[in-house]
Amino acid sequence: MAFLRVQGIRKEFPGVVALDNVDLEIERGTVHVFAGENGAGKSTLIRALTGIMPVDSGTIHIDGRDTAEDKSLFDLVAYVPQELNVFPHMSVAENLFMPFDKSGFGGAVLSGSRMTREAQEYLDRFDIHARPDQAVGSIAVSDRQLLQIARAATKKSFQILILDEPTTSLTTKEIERLFKIIRQLRDEGKAIVFVSHKMDEIFEIGTTVTVLRNGQTVGHRAMDEVTEPELIRMMSGGEIRLDQTFLPETEPGEPILTVEHLSGRGFTDASFTLRRGEILGFAGLIGAGRSELMQGVFGYKKPKHGRIVLKGEELRLGSPAASVAGGVLYLSEERKLHGILPTLSVRENIGISVLDQTAPSGVISGSRERSIVGSVIDDYDIKTSSWEKKIMFLSGGNQQKAIIGRAMARRPDVLIFDEPTRGIDVRNKVEIYKIMKSLAEEGVGIIMISSELAELKRCATRIITMHDGEISGEFDTMTTDADTLVSAIIGSGELRHVV
Amino acid sequence: MSSEVAAETASPAKRTLASRIAAVPLLGVFTALVVIFVVSCMLSPHFLTPYNMTIISRTLAFVGLVTLGQSMLMILGELDLSLGAIAGLCGVVGGIMMVQMGWNPWLSFALCLALGTFCGMFNGFLVVALRLHSLVLTIGMAGVYGGANLVATKGVAITGIPDAIRVLGNSKLYGVPVPFVILVVALIVITFMAVKTPFGRYLYAIGNNPPAARMLGIRVDTIRVLVFAAAGFLSALAGMLMVARLGTAQPSIGEGWVLAPIAASVIGGVATTGGVGSPIGAILGAAIIGIIENIIVLFGVSPYWQSMVSGAIVVLAISFDSISRRYLRREG
Amino acid sequence: MSSEVAAETASPAKRTLASRIAAVPLLGVFTALVVIFVVSCMLSPHFLTPYNMTIISRTLAFVGLVTLGQSMLMILGELDLSLGAIAGLCGVVGGIMMVQMGWNPWLSFALCLALGTFCGMFNGFLVVALRLHSLVLTIGMAGVYGGANLVATKGVAITGIPDAIRVLGNSKLYGVPVPFVILVVALIVITFMAVKTPFGRYLYAIGNNPPAARMLGIRVDTIRVLVFAAAGFLSALAGMLMVARLGTAQPSIGEGWVLAPIAASVIGGVATTGGVGSPIGAILGAAIIGIIENIIVLFGVSPYWQSMVSGAIVVLAISFDSISRRYLRREG
Amino acid sequence: QDQDPLRFVIVPKVVHPWFDLVNDGAKEAAKMLTETTGREVQIEYRAPQKADVIEQNDIISRSIATQPDGILVDLLDGKGNRVVLEEAVDQGIPVTVFDSVPPEGMALTSIGNDFCEQANIASERLVKLLGGKGEVAIMMGVPTAPNHAIRAECHKKTFEKYPDIKLVATGIDNDSIETAQKQAAAIMQANPNLKGWVACDAAGPIGIGQAIKEAGKVGDVIHVGLDNLPDLLALIKEGVVDSSSSTKPEMQGYWAVIATWQKAMGKPVPKYIDTGIAIITKESLE
Ligand SMILES: Nc1ncnc2c1ncn2[C@@H]1O[C@H](COP(=O)(O)OP(=O)(O)OP(=O)(O)O)[C@@H](O)[C@H]1O
Ligand SMILES: Nc1ncnc2c1ncn2[C@@H]1O[C@H](COP(=O)(O)OP(=O)(O)OP(=O)(O)O)[C@@H](O)[C@H]1O
Ligand SMILES: [Mg+2]
Ligand SMILES: [Mg+2]
């Protein structure tokens, strides 16, 4: 019998069956991938496996024993959730070893020095850039994500490690590092469960895969017996081409946004121009300051010096309201922190940004709101059982789509997309590329920040690279090879202008 | 709102009754109010008399106006513990203007509303400028405004409020006390604002997630200051109406309007964490508290037991609300 | 923030003095306390007398014990507005046991501490079981406990507390009032607990991010109930010490211990949103408030101005804290 | 004869032991009336939780809603209570006022005494004991409570009459012994030459007495107290507090019921009944 065995699990939420008769077997010493589109039920299944969410029916056996009879079996499972779940005002070391009794600090008194020492080992091993005594709120997002993974590994008793989209905020280098650790653990005989929407990752690390669709298992495969198109077909029930590009086919128009010598926290002396009808990519390592720069441009964080010209007029610095009024929208990479309005409905979440269309007279028209929200939900294929469902109950990917749809419905002139496809499934990624392309072709200027170079090369006409808070180069996508870009990203090489 | 829900879902037939009920957020508190009303009618023959209804509605009017302000602040994720002190300060300043300075009563009335608005706005400004959570700031400001009241009056009530103003507090319109009419008008305006205008949506958005609201281009700080100002205005209005009712400007006006509006709001479904609930629910909550206080006296509960009984009923009311909501959700 | 990361990882020498200061969270409030202390010494020759120091430290002891409990709750992200009522209830029940029932004073003392613990625990239990935010629940419970006090005493103080107990409130140890010694001991124990034990760190974790804490398998609910119980215990202790001090069990004990501990905690750096601050900071905050109240009287501020002045100083203290923190952060 | 019992509602200023004594006196009168007239007289006692005119008005109007045969009120502030008293009179309910002054222009019977007189007795006694000179201080109660405010004002007026008496400090105790003690201690620190204290509420003199004892100033600082709470009596016996003046709550309750009954029966009632003030000294306690 398999080390972890799931039979006939069912879980229903109001209006949706999230898991429907799911069977699963996971062996030690393997990396088992859960694949499926947004809302397929991957995270729900994982929550069931960790014992934190009771299921409606079905059994979970670990090591041959029934978890319904012995809850302590769940101690064998270590789990890294999809969303960041850290304690921002506490130290790195404490975040790492929480809860202490599971990580070998179970005594009555905590030894600070021992904790610092052991924390340093984990920080080195996972290559996390932080000191043990630093507050987690002050370290970079990527480091927080790695820290969260390291935390799971501090659980002394774990035999199964479940990683729910662990790579969303990591760069290639960090992912490689993570995979090295995963392989180590696998070879030590642990069972690993891995979820990602990035196909190359799945194929690189996976041993076996279970595909979920609409809460049901549609197949189990050994990884080397399945091809990428096959897997995608299992997930989506259709064909998706991965080599297609989405570069806007119209000529770029006049400059719409000009940034001159902008400096602020995390970026210095940034100058660039965005033209109508183009997709301008921003590449860089995580922590390069792309988000900071764009939050500065948008006004969410006030820049210290510099000038921004929008549609020929100088933009007030440090005022998101002025930017939005001028037609600039920013979609944050951190949707939980900066995106959703959790206890409001899907309708209200989308409706909030189209109020100038639904309430031109100052009074919201319910029918107009319903028609706009309805078309957003259809256009972006947002899976929700009801428009009135609180958005916090949607799957992560569907939340992301709702936020994107909401921004598009506002018909912006400039759209700043920070990691637009983070956590989005393959089919919907393509949908988002298509949307960006058609918006650009309608004359919208789009800035796209992405840590996936491949993605930038499929969409962006020009790519600006950033390194350590400064712009390190500007390249024409068609004429530049990957090596040139990478060296600009990692900061070796002079400032280049290739355009 | 519930009809909208029904219209949108694919197959309304599938939804159970319980889940429909759960979808109407005010139903729980409304049911509780009806039950308490009916029980009160049965408990005391004096309850459902015109005179008693008058005193209940008038009492509700004063605390209700403050509750409206406090509930809007709570939806925004803030709290103002100085609203009672603002009401008291505006009341006595009004008295000083009308009586001691001999100013025109209506001018004085308007100036006091402006003063209340200013006090609220000042709280809001400090919250925004200093990025403080409002709870503690307004504990301090309650001391400041209450202290100003004491300095202005030396604790002595100001008597001789002109009749022109007194009419506001004591007359009736079609048998309904004027302060209650004012409350109903304010409630309608604010509910409309909350449900049907962008400003109302922004309130909920900010209460849900302030950084996200800022990213949406909402002027978060401006709206915060405005709502604090509105709450100050409503409190000043309550204070002035109380002066009109009493015919004297009592320095103690507003002392009982600090915790009751918060309790009323929570009973009515407004979360202290922001983003949830409605002003109308808060008023229903205030009505529940008001009826309970009334029936306790009518029923002749020993004064020594009163505070215990009304405390226990507040606890029961919020427990009932919390339990029923969870039960219905599970069903749905 | 990114610059901090860079600075910290690269070379410690690079860190500015300002950022080092900002890293010591208690420094701001400690500086404020010292400044206020020195100013007080200069303002009044009567301030730095042994007798006055005794008064200040003893007053601080009572409100300080409640502040310790409240600050732990605030770190956890909760609030208990019934702690004052618990103190009062336990005080009078103690009086009834010792005087009217004639029970052994120490047994009565212990039973009252148990009663306070139970009351706190009951609050915690309701918060956890009903998933309510504690603010409103404890407004209601304050009515219940305060009402029980009234029922038990009919508002009449119970006199004739045995000398064995009175010694606790009135004697000194090496010149330091016993209640203050008890406060210091409690502070040391709680600080040790908060900083050095898993339990203490879980407090912070829950205050920081309750769902994350729950997900990691921390017994969030158990810890909540325990901390409520501890706060109840500390309040009962304060109430009993006050009874010992006064020699009579006054029903009004604890009335002033509701908002002051919250204000003190915030001045001392404990956020109302949870997860931040320390009990020691809260006590420093309480000391600031205590000294201000003392110096206001010494300095002969008109009684009419007192509440305004102390309110304004609370506002100034938290503003100062907020501004200095932001300034230091920007520098760092 | 109508055999329905007569229901009289007593509304005091606040829940307070002093008013329980009023209630006792009222019950005594009710018992006497029941026995002598054969028609039962019931007393209902309804008190505000806080000494606040607004809350008291709520209680009075709720009492009116039950249509009693008489209402007996200790007014917090005649002018502020007037609206509801008029409502009672309009509905034909007899109203009697005790321990306070009826609002101007309303023909209500009042029972009791005035606070100013009570304060004057205390401050005059202090002045006499000090030989007409020295530094004195007043401890106010709750500044917004009218009876406390009246007493403070009358204390002040008395002191102003004597050129060699110097009022050096005023404390606020908000009717709390603890606060009174804190404030008194600080005030004595700041004014080492202070010779005398008067108070305006029941909690104040106890706190002051304890502060005097603690500062070791018994005999050095003279304190004339107020009211008759057990702690204060103990302090008087101990010699820490010189004396106190106290109203007679039982008498007020008793006569208020009698007057209300007379009014309810349509019999003539006097406009004012004075129940007198008791002076409490160490001698009178022994
Ligand atoms: N607490 C909840 N209440 C109601 N519905 C829920 C809840 N949690 C999940 N769901 C629903 O269950 C379905 C499965 O969600 P789940 O989060 O498991 O998807 P997922 O496969 O992890 O998707 P993604 O790739 O977007 O993370 C979704 O339709 C979602 O709306
Ligand atoms: N509003 C905010 N509150 C807290 N932290 C923030 C906020 N906005 C940005 N940050 C933080 O700023 C840091 C720098 O950004 P980051 O590491 O994301 O660099 P980047 O160049 O934008 O790269 P990427 O976009 O690939 O993540 C991150 O730690 C991020 O969490
Ligand atoms: Mg998921
Ligand atoms: Mg970023």
CSV table of C-alpha atoms in Angstrom, one decimal, chain C residues 80-258:
chain,number,residue,atom,x,y,z
C,80,ASP,CA,-11.2,43.2,27.4
C,81,LEU,CA,-13.2,46.1,28.5
C,82,SER,CA,-14.5,44.2,31.5
C,83,LEU,CA,-11.2,44.0,33.3
C,84,GLY,CA,-12.2,46.9,35.5
C,85,ALA,CA,-15.5,45.4,36.3
C,86,ILE,CA,-13.8,42.1,37.2
C,87,ALA,CA,-11.4,43.9,39.5
C,88,GLY,CA,-14.4,45.5,41.2
C,89,LEU,CA,-16.4,42.3,41.5
C,90,CYS,CA,-13.5,40.4,42.9
C,91,GLY,CA,-12.8,43.1,45.4
C,92,VAL,CA,-16.3,43.2,46.8
C,93,VAL,CA,-16.7,39.4,46.8
C,94,GLY,CA,-13.4,39.3,48.7
C,95,GLY,CA,-14.9,41.8,51.2
C,96,ILE,CA,-18.0,39.7,51.5
C,97,MET,CA,-16.1,36.5,52.2
C,98,MET,CA,-13.7,38.0,54.7
C,99,VAL,CA,-16.1,40.3,56.5
C,100,GLN,CA,-19.7,39.0,56.1
C,101,MET,CA,-18.9,35.3,55.9
C,102,GLY,CA,-15.9,35.5,58.2
C,103,TRP,CA,-13.8,33.2,56.1
C,104,ASN,CA,-10.1,33.0,56.5
C,105,PRO,CA,-8.6,36.1,54.8
C,106,TRP,CA,-6.0,34.3,52.8
C,107,LEU,CA,-8.4,31.7,51.6
C,108,SER,CA,-10.8,34.5,50.6
C,109,PHE,CA,-7.9,36.2,48.8
C,110,ALA,CA,-7.1,33.1,46.9
C,111,LEU,CA,-10.7,32.4,46.1
C,112,CYS,CA,-11.1,35.9,44.7
C,113,LEU,CA,-8.1,35.5,42.5
C,114,ALA,CA,-9.7,32.2,41.3
C,115,LEU,CA,-12.9,34.1,40.6
C,116,GLY,CA,-11.2,36.7,38.6
C,117,THR,CA,-9.4,34.0,36.6
C,118,PHE,CA,-12.7,32.4,36.0
C,119,CYS,CA,-14.4,35.6,34.8
C,120,GLY,CA,-11.5,36.3,32.4
C,121,MET,CA,-11.6,32.7,31.2
C,122,PHE,CA,-15.3,32.9,30.7
C,123,ASN,CA,-14.9,36.0,28.5
C,124,GLY,CA,-12.2,34.2,26.5
C,125,PHE,CA,-14.4,31.2,26.2
C,126,LEU,CA,-17.3,33.2,24.8
C,127,VAL,CA,-14.9,35.0,22.4
C,128,VAL,CA,-13.6,31.7,21.1
C,129,ALA,CA,-16.8,29.8,21.1
C,130,LEU,CA,-18.9,32.5,19.4
C,131,ARG,CA,-16.0,33.8,17.2
C,132,LEU,CA,-16.8,37.3,18.3
C,133,HIS,CA,-14.4,40.2,18.3
C,134,SER,CA,-13.8,40.8,22.0
C,135,LEU,CA,-14.5,44.5,22.1
C,136,VAL,CA,-18.3,44.3,22.1
C,137,LEU,CA,-18.6,41.1,24.0
C,138,THR,CA,-16.6,42.5,26.8
C,139,ILE,CA,-18.7,45.7,26.8
C,140,GLY,CA,-21.6,43.4,27.5
C,141,MET,CA,-19.6,41.4,30.1
C,142,ALA,CA,-18.6,44.6,31.8
C,143,GLY,CA,-22.3,45.2,32.4
C,144,VAL,CA,-22.7,41.7,33.7
C,145,TYR,CA,-19.8,41.8,36.1
C,146,GLY,CA,-20.5,45.3,37.2
C,147,GLY,CA,-24.1,44.4,37.7
C,148,ALA,CA,-23.2,41.4,39.8
C,149,ASN,CA,-21.1,43.7,41.9
C,150,LEU,CA,-24.1,46.0,42.4
C,151,VAL,CA,-26.3,43.0,43.2
C,152,ALA,CA,-23.9,41.7,45.7
C,153,THR,CA,-23.2,45.0,47.5
C,154,LYS,CA,-26.3,47.1,46.7
C,155,GLY,CA,-23.7,49.8,46.2
C,156,VAL,CA,-22.6,49.7,49.8
C,157,ALA,CA,-18.9,49.4,50.6
C,158,ILE,CA,-17.9,46.5,52.9
C,159,THR,CA,-15.8,47.8,55.7
C,160,GLY,CA,-13.6,46.0,58.3
C,161,ILE,CA,-11.1,44.2,56.0
C,162,PRO,CA,-8.8,42.2,58.3
C,163,ASP,CA,-5.4,43.7,59.1
C,164,ALA,CA,-3.7,40.6,57.8
C,165,ILE,CA,-4.8,41.6,54.3
C,166,ARG,CA,-4.5,45.3,54.8
C,167,VAL,CA,-0.8,44.9,55.3
C,168,LEU,CA,-0.5,43.9,51.7
C,169,GLY,CA,-1.8,47.2,50.5
C,170,ASN,CA,-0.1,49.5,53.0
C,171,SER,CA,3.2,48.2,54.1
C,172,LYS,CA,6.6,48.6,52.4
C,173,LEU,CA,9.5,46.4,51.5
C,174,TYR,CA,12.8,48.2,51.8
C,175,GLY,CA,10.9,51.5,51.4
C,176,VAL,CA,9.0,50.3,48.3
C,177,PRO,CA,5.2,49.8,48.6
C,178,VAL,CA,4.3,46.1,48.5
C,179,PRO,CA,1.8,46.5,45.6
C,180,PHE,CA,4.6,48.0,43.5
C,181,VAL,CA,6.9,45.1,44.4
C,182,ILE,CA,4.1,42.7,43.3
C,183,LEU,CA,3.8,44.7,40.0
C,184,VAL,CA,7.5,44.4,39.4
C,185,VAL,CA,7.5,40.7,40.1
C,186,ALA,CA,4.5,40.2,37.8
C,187,LEU,CA,6.2,42.3,35.1
C,188,ILE,CA,9.4,40.2,35.3
C,189,VAL,CA,7.5,36.9,35.1
C,190,ILE,CA,5.4,38.1,32.2
C,191,THR,CA,8.2,39.6,30.3
C,192,PHE,CA,10.2,36.4,30.7
C,193,MET,CA,7.2,34.5,29.5
C,194,ALA,CA,6.7,36.8,26.5
C,195,VAL,CA,10.3,36.8,25.4
C,196,LYS,CA,11.7,33.4,26.3
C,197,THR,CA,8.9,30.8,26.2
C,198,PRO,CA,7.1,29.2,23.3
C,199,PHE,CA,3.8,30.3,24.9
C,200,GLY,CA,4.9,33.9,24.8
C,201,ARG,CA,6.1,33.8,21.2
C,202,TYR,CA,2.8,32.2,20.2
C,203,LEU,CA,1.0,35.2,21.7
C,204,TYR,CA,2.9,37.4,19.2
C,205,ALA,CA,2.3,34.9,16.4
C,206,ILE,CA,-1.4,34.9,16.9
C,207,GLY,CA,-1.5,38.6,17.2
C,208,ASN,CA,0.5,38.9,13.9
C,209,ASN,CA,-1.5,36.5,11.8
C,210,PRO,CA,-4.2,34.4,13.4
C,211,PRO,CA,-5.0,32.2,10.4
C,212,ALA,CA,-1.3,31.4,9.9
C,213,ALA,CA,-0.9,30.6,13.5
C,214,ARG,CA,-3.9,28.2,13.4
C,215,MET,CA,-2.6,26.6,10.2
C,216,LEU,CA,0.7,25.9,11.8
C,217,GLY,CA,-1.1,24.0,14.5
C,218,ILE,CA,-0.7,26.5,17.3
C,219,ARG,CA,-3.6,26.1,19.7
C,220,VAL,CA,-4.9,29.5,19.0
C,221,ASP,CA,-8.2,29.1,20.9
C,222,THR,CA,-6.6,27.6,24.0
C,223,ILE,CA,-4.0,30.3,24.2
C,224,ARG,CA,-6.7,33.0,23.8
C,225,VAL,CA,-8.7,31.6,26.7
C,226,LEU,CA,-5.6,31.3,28.8
C,227,VAL,CA,-4.6,34.9,28.2
C,228,PHE,CA,-8.1,36.1,29.0
C,229,ALA,CA,-7.9,34.1,32.2
C,230,ALA,CA,-4.5,35.6,33.0
C,231,ALA,CA,-5.8,39.1,32.5
C,232,GLY,CA,-8.7,38.3,34.8
C,233,PHE,CA,-6.3,37.0,37.4
C,234,LEU,CA,-4.2,40.2,37.2
C,235,SER,CA,-7.3,42.4,37.5
C,236,ALA,CA,-8.6,40.4,40.4
C,237,LEU,CA,-5.2,40.9,42.0
C,238,ALA,CA,-5.3,44.6,41.4
C,239,GLY,CA,-8.8,44.7,42.9
C,240,MET,CA,-7.9,42.8,46.0
C,241,LEU,CA,-4.8,44.9,46.5
C,242,MET,CA,-6.9,48.0,46.3
C,243,VAL,CA,-9.3,46.5,48.9
C,244,ALA,CA,-6.2,45.9,51.1
C,245,ARG,CA,-5.1,49.4,50.5
C,246,LEU,CA,-8.4,51.1,51.3
C,247,GLY,CA,-9.4,48.7,54.1
C,248,THR,CA,-12.8,48.6,52.6
C,249,ALA,CA,-14.2,46.9,49.6
C,250,GLN,CA,-15.6,49.7,47.5
C,251,PRO,CA,-18.0,48.8,44.7
C,252,SER,CA,-16.5,51.5,42.6
C,253,ILE,CA,-13.0,49.8,42.5
C,254,GLY,CA,-11.9,49.3,38.9
C,255,GLU,CA,-14.0,52.0,37.3
C,256,GLY,CA,-11.0,53.9,36.2
C,257,TRP,CA,-9.2,50.8,34.9
C,258,VAL,CA,-10.9,50.5,31.6
